């Protein structure tokens, strides 16, 4: 299939491109390189030994996007492009609403005009907000996320549901990711944010390579197994493979909107991540406990059984491999 990947040079997009190429799909990437580098294209090509067509463009640029659709016979789109930093979104809400909503609306208009109505969208567990139960199931109603980033995801889900009702030719899959970590086994692609990271694994990696002195674990008095927060961590390659399964499903499915959690179904604490990272990589991570981070939920994880039943997808990697592959990537970058 000929697939347009928006945000394809980013962390999750690049891993998904590799898996799509491995399955012999033809891919076209559009990315404005706001949060990624052009060298990722070469790396994807080196890993797969296949060619990728790349457009450096903003998805909100309608003329550019129209040209891309005219030049290529695109059958489906996976829409990763977006800004994703929670803290930054609180400080720059307009930038987040403008970028994430505008790019999606532009994409949908251009797709409609070109009669390309198959879409997989990168949503997030954040759209569940805070639920009564820690196990998040697709049948739960969305609750308002606590920050502008999360709100853009909830709004886009709503837009896509409304679109699908208005035009029954659309086939749309909303994939709600839990916490992706890890990297491709080659060590060529992974996540290495600029500046001081906000997310747990990138922060641990900076401590591991001695770019930061120590990790602060936010809170040790939560009502959890060891007092630290619980999340559902998923290897980015497992996550990438979920997109292939979602696309395969979408091509055969009747039109409409489909929603799947992509997670491991397991709750892991911050303390467990640190301990496992130290053990499998034989390295000491200096850390201290600090106060709770504002807005953090104590613990939640996915019920991933719907993706297993309907897509035939489940995670294959372990917490150990997630920690190993993350460290392997960052060491490889620093060589
Ligand atoms: P990323 O920042 O690594 O990748 C996003 C890519 O989109 C970047 O390469 C960026 O340059 C590009 N981009 C942003 N705005 C664009 C625009 N207007 N036009 C063209 N390109 C644009 O992020 P990621 O971790 O790979 O996340 C991919 C998607 O998954 C995002 O939509 C994100 O919100 C969502 N998501 C991520 C996580 C996570 O923890 N990483 C969790 C849930 C959902
Ligand atoms: N966390 C932490 N120290 C950090 C970064 C994160 O203790 O420097 C914790 C955070 O409180 C949360 C978990 O690690 O419980 C995952 O945080 P992340 O920001 O990676 O993901 P999210 O909170 O968006 O699920």
Coordinates of N, CA and C and ligand atoms in Angstrom, one line a residue, residues 86 178-179 181 197-204 215-219 222 228-233 269-270 288 292-293 296-298 300, ligand 2:
X86 N 4.0 18.0 27.3 CA 2.9 18.4 28.2 C 3.2 19.8 28.8
X178 N 0.1 4.2 25.2 CA 0.5 4.4 26.6 C 1.9 5.0 26.6
X179 N 2.8 4.5 27.4 CA 4.1 5.2 27.4 C 5.2 4.5 26.6
X181 N 8.7 3.6 25.2 CA 10.2 3.8 25.5 C 10.9 2.8 24.6
X197 N 15.2 16.6 29.5 CA 14.0 15.9 29.1 C 12.9 16.0 30.2
X198 N 11.7 15.9 29.8 CA 10.5 15.9 30.8 C 10.1 14.4 31.1
X199 N 10.3 13.5 30.1 CA 9.9 12.2 30.3 C 10.9 11.3 31.0
X200 N 10.4 10.3 31.6 CA 11.2 9.5 32.5 C 12.4 8.8 31.8
X201 N 12.2 8.0 30.8 CA 13.3 7.3 30.2 C 14.4 8.2 29.6
X202 N 14.0 9.2 28.8 CA 15.0 10.1 28.3 C 15.8 10.8 29.4
X203 N 15.2 11.0 30.6 CA 15.9 11.6 31.7 C 16.9 10.6 32.3
X204 N 16.4 9.4 32.4 CA 17.3 8.3 33.0 C 18.6 8.2 32.0
X215 N 18.6 11.7 38.7 CA 17.2 11.7 38.4 C 16.4 12.0 39.7
X216 N 15.4 12.8 39.5 CA 14.5 13.0 40.7 C 13.2 12.2 40.4
X217 N 12.9 11.3 41.3 CA 11.7 10.5 41.2 C 10.6 11.4 41.9
X218 N 9.6 11.7 41.1 CA 8.5 12.6 41.6 C 7.5 11.9 42.5
X219 N 7.7 11.9 43.8 CA 6.8 11.4 44.7 C 7.1 10.0 45.1
X222 N 2.8 7.7 47.0 CA 1.5 7.4 46.3 C 1.0 6.0 46.9
X228 N 5.8 4.8 44.3 CA 6.0 5.7 43.1 C 5.0 5.4 42.1
X229 N 4.9 6.3 41.1 CA 3.8 6.3 40.2 C 3.8 5.1 39.3
X230 N 2.7 4.6 38.8 CA 2.6 3.5 37.9 C 2.1 4.0 36.5
X231 N 2.8 3.4 35.5 CA 2.5 3.7 34.1 C 2.6 2.4 33.4
X232 N 2.1 2.4 32.1 CA 2.1 1.3 31.2 C 3.2 1.6 30.1
X233 N 4.4 1.0 30.2 CA 5.4 1.3 29.3 C 5.4 0.2 28.2
X269 N 6.1 0.6 38.1 CA 6.4 1.8 38.9 C 7.7 2.4 38.4
X270 N 7.9 3.7 38.8 CA 9.1 4.4 38.4 C 10.3 3.7 39.1
X288 N 17.2 10.7 43.5 CA 16.7 11.1 44.8 C 15.2 11.2 44.7
X292 N 5.8 15.3 44.6 CA 5.0 14.9 43.4 C 5.0 15.9 42.3
X293 N 4.9 15.5 41.1 CA 4.8 16.5 40.0 C 3.4 16.9 39.8
X296 N 0.3 14.9 37.9 CA 0.6 13.4 37.7 C -0.5 12.6 38.3
X297 N -1.0 11.6 37.6 CA -1.9 10.6 38.2 C -1.1 9.5 38.9
X298 N -1.6 9.0 40.0 CA -0.9 8.0 40.7 C -0.5 6.7 39.9
X300 N -2.0 4.3 36.2 CA -3.0 3.8 35.3 C -2.3 2.9 34.3
Ligands
LIG2 N1 9.0 10.8 36.4 C1 9.9 11.0 37.4 N2 11.0 11.8 37.2 C2 11.2 12.4 36.0 C3 10.3 12.2 34.9 C4 9.1 11.4 35.2 O1 9.7 10.5 38.5 O2 12.2 13.1 35.8 C5 7.8 10.0 36.6 C6 6.5 10.7 36.5 O3 6.1 11.2 37.7 C7 5.5 9.6 36.0 C8 6.4 8.6 35.2 O4 7.8 9.0 35.6 O5 5.0 8.9 37.1 C9 6.3 8.8 33.7 O6 6.5 10.1 33.4 P1 6.5 10.6 31.9 O7 6.6 12.1 31.9 O8 7.6 9.9 31.2 O9 5.1 10.1 31.3 P2 3.6 10.6 31.7 O10 3.6 11.2 33.0 O11 3.2 11.5 30.6 O12 2.8 9.3 31.7

